[in-house]
Amino acid sequence: MVHAAIALAILGLAVGVAFRLKVLLPILALLLVVSILFSLFRGSSFLDAALTIMAAQSIVQGGYFLGLIARALFTAVHRTRPIV
């Protein structure tokens, strides 16, 4: 489970650095379906399934946010400044 969480965080970070919101939304929809199937195959209760879905979505969105911050910092550092 820890490896899956790290992979989801890296996925969110990569999407945040490289893409805009239009790419994140289909990834979150796919992650929702995969999380539901994972919970069904494990035979989880409704509460466990809901917690699995929320945790996976939160990890990806947190990684996406960190990716946006990294992209903004990278852009700010490499922006050319006019010579006065």
PDB file of C-alpha atoms in Angstrom:
ATOM      1  CA  MET A   1       0.000   0.000   0.000  1.00  0.00           C
ATOM      2  CA  VAL A   2       2.838   2.381   0.742  1.00  0.00           C
ATOM      3  CA  HIS A   3       4.283   1.791  -2.721  1.00  0.00           C
ATOM      4  CA  ALA A   4       0.912   2.561  -4.290  1.00  0.00           C
ATOM      5  CA  ALA A   5       0.638   5.800  -2.312  1.00  0.00           C
ATOM      6  CA  ILE A   6       4.115   6.871  -3.416  1.00  0.00           C
ATOM      7  CA  ALA A   7       3.276   6.026  -7.037  1.00  0.00           C
ATOM      8  CA  LEU A   8       0.054   8.065  -6.824  1.00  0.00           C
ATOM      9  CA  ALA A   9       1.928  11.027  -5.338  1.00  0.00           C
ATOM     10  CA  ILE A  10       4.541  10.875  -8.109  1.00  0.00           C
ATOM     11  CA  LEU A  11       1.770  10.655 -10.709  1.00  0.00           C
ATOM     12  CA  GLY A  12       0.081  13.751  -9.267  1.00  0.00           C
ATOM     13  CA  LEU A  13       3.397  15.611  -9.133  1.00  0.00           C
ATOM     14  CA  ALA A  14       4.209  14.755 -12.752  1.00  0.00           C
ATOM     15  CA  VAL A  15       0.763  15.812 -13.953  1.00  0.00           C
ATOM     16  CA  GLY A  16       1.031  19.063 -11.990  1.00  0.00           C
ATOM     17  CA  VAL A  17       4.406  19.912 -13.492  1.00  0.00           C
ATOM     18  CA  ALA A  18       3.558  18.974 -17.067  1.00  0.00           C
ATOM     19  CA  PHE A  19      -0.164  19.542 -17.605  1.00  0.00           C
ATOM     20  CA  ARG A  20      -3.121  21.702 -16.725  1.00  0.00           C
ATOM     21  CA  LEU A  21      -6.414  20.820 -15.053  1.00  0.00           C
ATOM     22  CA  LYS A  22      -7.873  19.289 -18.224  1.00  0.00           C
ATOM     23  CA  VAL A  23      -5.513  16.325 -17.891  1.00  0.00           C
ATOM     24  CA  LEU A  24      -6.019  15.886 -14.143  1.00  0.00           C
ATOM     25  CA  LEU A  25      -9.783  15.394 -14.393  1.00  0.00           C
ATOM     26  CA  PRO A  26      -9.707  12.247 -16.599  1.00  0.00           C
ATOM     27  CA  ILE A  27      -6.946  10.816 -14.414  1.00  0.00           C
ATOM     28  CA  LEU A  28      -9.089  11.352 -11.317  1.00  0.00           C
ATOM     29  CA  ALA A  29     -12.084   9.743 -13.029  1.00  0.00           C
ATOM     30  CA  LEU A  30      -9.977   6.716 -13.982  1.00  0.00           C
ATOM     31  CA  LEU A  31      -8.583   6.559 -10.456  1.00  0.00           C
ATOM     32  CA  LEU A  32     -12.135   6.538  -9.085  1.00  0.00           C
ATOM     33  CA  VAL A  33     -13.044   3.522 -11.209  1.00  0.00           C
ATOM     34  CA  VAL A  34      -9.821   1.704 -10.309  1.00  0.00           C
ATOM     35  CA  SER A  35     -10.331   2.442  -6.595  1.00  0.00           C
ATOM     36  CA  ILE A  36     -13.889   1.087  -6.702  1.00  0.00           C
ATOM     37  CA  LEU A  37     -12.771  -2.085  -8.491  1.00  0.00           C
ATOM     38  CA  PHE A  38      -9.896  -2.521  -6.037  1.00  0.00           C
ATOM     39  CA  SER A  39     -12.283  -2.233  -3.097  1.00  0.00           C
ATOM     40  CA  LEU A  40     -14.755  -4.664  -4.648  1.00  0.00           C
ATOM     41  CA  PHE A  41     -12.084  -7.286  -5.355  1.00  0.00           C
ATOM     42  CA  ARG A  42     -10.779  -7.004  -1.797  1.00  0.00           C
ATOM     43  CA  GLY A  43     -14.273  -7.421  -0.407  1.00  0.00           C
ATOM     44  CA  SER A  44     -14.108  -4.174   1.562  1.00  0.00           C
ATOM     45  CA  SER A  45     -17.059  -2.743   3.415  1.00  0.00           C
ATOM     46  CA  PHE A  46     -18.669   0.466   2.190  1.00  0.00           C
ATOM     47  CA  LEU A  47     -16.777   2.578   4.725  1.00  0.00           C
ATOM     48  CA  ASP A  48     -13.419   0.999   3.816  1.00  0.00           C
ATOM     49  CA  ALA A  49     -14.142   1.517   0.118  1.00  0.00           C
ATOM     50  CA  ALA A  50     -15.051   5.164   0.689  1.00  0.00           C
ATOM     51  CA  LEU A  51     -11.872   5.731   2.700  1.00  0.00           C
ATOM     52  CA  THR A  52      -9.774   4.033   0.005  1.00  0.00           C
ATOM     53  CA  ILE A  53     -11.282   6.258  -2.681  1.00  0.00           C
ATOM     54  CA  MET A  54     -10.835   9.443  -0.644  1.00  0.00           C
ATOM     55  CA  ALA A  55      -7.244   8.595   0.276  1.00  0.00           C
ATOM     56  CA  ALA A  56      -6.249   7.838  -3.315  1.00  0.00           C
ATOM     57  CA  GLN A  57      -7.913  10.997  -4.640  1.00  0.00           C
ATOM     58  CA  SER A  58      -6.336  13.135  -1.899  1.00  0.00           C
ATOM     59  CA  ILE A  59      -2.845  11.788  -2.542  1.00  0.00           C
ATOM     60  CA  VAL A  60      -3.054  12.478  -6.286  1.00  0.00           C
ATOM     61  CA  GLN A  61      -4.515  15.955  -5.778  1.00  0.00           C
ATOM     62  CA  GLY A  62      -1.888  16.807  -3.160  1.00  0.00           C
ATOM     63  CA  GLY A  63       0.842  15.717  -5.559  1.00  0.00           C
ATOM     64  CA  TYR A  64      -0.784  17.788  -8.310  1.00  0.00           C
ATOM     65  CA  PHE A  65      -0.760  20.847  -6.061  1.00  0.00           C
ATOM     66  CA  LEU A  66       2.931  20.350  -5.272  1.00  0.00           C
ATOM     67  CA  GLY A  67       3.581  19.981  -8.996  1.00  0.00           C
ATOM     68  CA  LEU A  68       1.842  23.295  -9.676  1.00  0.00           C
ATOM     69  CA  ILE A  69       3.989  24.965  -7.030  1.00  0.00           C
ATOM     70  CA  ALA A  70       7.148  23.440  -8.511  1.00  0.00           C
ATOM     71  CA  ARG A  71       6.185  24.624 -12.009  1.00  0.00           C
ATOM     72  CA  ALA A  72       5.460  28.144 -10.738  1.00  0.00           C
ATOM     73  CA  LEU A  73       8.792  28.312  -8.906  1.00  0.00           C
ATOM     74  CA  PHE A  74      10.654  27.002 -11.940  1.00  0.00           C
ATOM     75  CA  THR A  75       8.966  29.568 -14.162  1.00  0.00           C
ATOM     76  CA  ALA A  76       9.685  32.409 -11.728  1.00  0.00           C
ATOM     77  CA  VAL A  77      13.361  31.498 -11.451  1.00  0.00           C
ATOM     78  CA  HIS A  78      13.895  31.164 -15.194  1.00  0.00           C
ATOM     79  CA  ARG A  79      11.947  34.232 -16.231  1.00  0.00           C
ATOM     80  CA  THR A  80      14.055  36.813 -18.016  1.00  0.00           C
ATOM     81  CA  ARG A  81      14.110  40.168 -16.335  1.00  0.00           C
ATOM     82  CA  PRO A  82      14.286  43.363 -18.365  1.00  0.00           C
ATOM     83  CA  ILE A  83      17.439  45.422 -17.979  1.00  0.00           C
ATOM     84  CA  VAL A  84      16.603  48.942 -16.863  1.00  0.00           C
TER      85      VAL A  84
END
